[in-house]
């Protein structure tokens, strides 16, 4: 019975395909890069991306916890105002930059990416100036948060 199954054309062609298959490590599935040697160059290392960028992102996120806790427990403070006025825009800038990088990749949409990154930098600079003005000429960020919390 087993000999008859092997002799069917469908099973014979499947057996031939299985016998011809290469191990997965040697199979070239897809590549958009030409197969010429030297066609692919590695980018220069940038210290603002990778581990330094990740460390800065995590430090800004972790710095928000004691800043908000200090503001809620101790009340309004000029030191907390200044730190929140710098760390909060930095934290938001890093988050929006990651979104722009993920969803508007410079290889796919180069013009839109440059426009959005320029808008992000301009907005971040505007928010930093606004936080400075609000902290020096008005009630400050911590007092604003306290008033909005009790309102």
Short mmCIF file of C-alpha atoms in Angstrom, two decimals:
data_model
loop_
_atom_site.label_atom_id
_atom_site.label_comp_id
_atom_site.label_asym_id
_atom_site.label_seq_id
_atom_site.Cartn_x
_atom_site.Cartn_y
_atom_site.Cartn_z
CA UNK A 1 0.00 0.00 0.00
CA UNK A 2 2.81 2.40 0.88
CA UNK A 3 4.49 1.76 -2.44
CA UNK A 4 1.33 2.65 -4.30
CA UNK A 5 1.04 6.01 -2.47
CA UNK A 6 4.59 7.00 -3.37
CA UNK A 7 3.95 6.20 -6.98
CA UNK A 8 1.11 8.75 -7.32
CA UNK A 9 2.21 11.84 -9.28
CA UNK A 10 1.22 14.38 -6.61
CA UNK A 11 3.17 12.67 -3.88
CA UNK A 12 6.16 12.11 -6.13
CA UNK A 13 6.40 15.83 -6.97
CA UNK A 14 6.01 16.75 -3.29
CA UNK A 15 8.73 14.27 -2.36
CA UNK A 16 11.02 15.78 -4.99
CA UNK A 17 10.36 19.30 -3.66
CA UNK A 18 11.12 18.22 -0.12
CA UNK A 19 14.31 16.55 -1.23
CA UNK A 20 15.45 19.71 -3.08
CA UNK A 21 14.72 22.16 -0.25
CA UNK A 22 17.63 24.03 1.27
CA UNK A 23 18.04 24.57 4.99
CA UNK A 24 16.29 27.79 6.15
CA UNK A 25 19.57 29.56 6.82
CA UNK A 26 20.56 29.36 3.17
CA UNK A 27 17.23 30.38 1.63
CA UNK A 28 17.03 33.94 0.33
CA UNK A 29 13.44 34.93 1.02
CA UNK A 30 13.33 38.56 -0.05
CA UNK A 31 15.83 41.31 -0.58
CA UNK A 32 15.43 44.74 -2.07
CA UNK A 33 19.20 45.22 -2.15
CA UNK A 34 21.05 44.05 -5.23
CA UNK A 35 23.29 41.05 -4.78
CA UNK A 36 26.47 42.93 -5.79
CA UNK A 37 29.17 42.94 -3.21
CA UNK A 38 29.75 46.38 -1.73
CA UNK A 39 26.30 47.62 -2.77
CA UNK A 40 25.27 47.94 0.86
CA UNK A 41 27.14 50.36 3.08
CA UNK A 42 26.64 50.56 6.80
CA UNK A 43 25.50 53.92 8.18
CA UNK A 44 27.82 55.91 10.39
CA UNK A 45 27.07 55.47 14.10
CA UNK A 46 25.12 58.34 15.59
CA UNK A 47 25.36 58.88 19.33
CA UNK A 48 21.89 60.45 19.49
CA UNK A 49 20.24 57.23 18.41
CA UNK A 50 20.36 53.80 19.93
CA UNK A 51 21.28 53.34 23.55
CA UNK A 52 21.93 57.03 24.34
CA UNK A 53 18.57 57.99 22.90
CA UNK A 54 16.85 55.17 24.79
CA UNK A 55 18.56 56.18 28.05
CA UNK A 56 17.49 59.81 27.63
CA UNK A 57 13.93 58.73 26.90
CA UNK A 58 13.77 56.53 29.99
CA UNK A 59 15.39 59.20 32.19
CA UNK A 60 12.79 61.77 31.09
CA UNK A 61 9.99 59.30 31.79
CA UNK A 62 11.36 58.38 35.20
CA UNK A 63 11.98 62.03 36.11
CA UNK A 64 8.29 62.78 35.64
CA UNK A 65 7.31 60.51 38.55
CA UNK A 66 9.11 62.37 41.38
CA UNK A 67 8.34 65.75 39.81
CA UNK A 68 4.60 65.19 39.76
CA UNK A 69 4.73 63.52 43.19
CA UNK A 70 6.68 66.46 44.65
CA UNK A 71 4.24 68.90 43.11
CA UNK A 72 1.24 67.08 44.58
CA UNK A 73 2.74 66.61 48.06
CA UNK A 74 4.75 69.81 48.59
CA UNK A 75 2.68 72.27 46.59
CA UNK A 76 3.90 75.01 44.29
CA UNK A 77 7.66 75.49 44.06
CA UNK A 78 9.83 77.46 41.62
CA UNK A 79 12.27 74.55 41.38
CA UNK A 80 9.49 72.13 40.45
CA UNK A 81 8.14 74.70 37.97
CA UNK A 82 11.49 74.94 36.18
CA UNK A 83 12.06 71.19 36.14
CA UNK A 84 8.54 70.47 34.87
CA UNK A 85 8.92 73.24 32.28
CA UNK A 86 11.97 71.46 30.84
CA UNK A 87 11.32 67.74 31.42
CA UNK A 88 7.67 67.71 30.28
CA UNK A 89 8.34 69.27 26.83
CA UNK A 90 11.40 67.01 26.43
CA UNK A 91 9.31 63.95 27.28
CA UNK A 92 6.59 64.99 24.82
CA UNK A 93 9.13 65.78 22.10
CA UNK A 94 10.74 62.35 22.37
CA UNK A 95 7.33 60.63 22.23
CA UNK A 96 6.14 62.58 19.17
CA UNK A 97 9.50 62.06 17.47
CA UNK A 98 9.09 58.30 17.87
CA UNK A 99 5.59 58.50 16.37
CA UNK A 100 6.82 60.52 13.39
CA UNK A 101 9.73 58.14 12.84
CA UNK A 102 7.47 55.08 13.02
CA UNK A 103 4.55 56.28 10.91
CA UNK A 104 6.18 58.75 8.50
CA UNK A 105 9.41 57.00 7.63
CA UNK A 106 11.90 59.25 5.78
CA UNK A 107 12.46 56.54 3.13
CA UNK A 108 8.75 56.35 2.26
CA UNK A 109 7.64 59.97 2.75
CA UNK A 110 10.79 62.13 2.75
CA UNK A 111 9.10 65.51 2.28
CA UNK A 112 6.32 64.89 4.79
CA UNK A 113 8.83 63.53 7.31
CA UNK A 114 11.02 66.64 7.06
CA UNK A 115 7.95 68.88 7.37
CA UNK A 116 6.68 67.05 10.43
CA UNK A 117 10.10 66.96 12.12
CA UNK A 118 10.56 70.70 11.51
CA UNK A 119 7.08 71.34 12.90
CA UNK A 120 7.90 69.21 15.94
CA UNK A 121 11.10 71.15 16.66
CA UNK A 122 9.32 74.49 16.22
CA UNK A 123 6.47 73.40 18.47
CA UNK A 124 8.85 72.08 21.14
CA UNK A 125 10.78 75.37 21.11
CA UNK A 126 7.49 77.26 21.39
CA UNK A 127 6.36 75.11 24.32
CA UNK A 128 9.69 75.62 26.11
CA UNK A 129 9.41 79.40 25.66
CA UNK A 130 5.76 79.26 26.77
CA UNK A 131 6.65 77.28 29.90
CA UNK A 132 9.39 79.79 30.72
CA UNK A 133 7.01 82.73 30.25
CA UNK A 134 4.27 81.03 32.25
CA UNK A 135 6.66 80.18 35.10
CA UNK A 136 8.21 83.67 35.30
CA UNK A 137 5.24 85.95 34.52
CA UNK A 138 2.25 83.97 35.78
CA UNK A 139 1.39 81.51 38.56
CA UNK A 140 3.66 78.69 37.33
CA UNK A 141 3.01 75.16 36.16
CA UNK A 142 2.71 73.56 39.61
CA UNK A 143 0.14 76.11 40.78
CA UNK A 144 -1.78 75.66 37.51
CA UNK A 145 -1.87 71.89 38.03
CA UNK A 146 -2.95 72.33 41.67
CA UNK A 147 -5.75 74.74 40.70
CA UNK A 148 -6.97 72.53 37.88
CA UNK A 149 -6.86 69.50 40.20
CA UNK A 150 -9.12 71.18 42.80
CA UNK A 151 -11.40 72.93 40.31
#
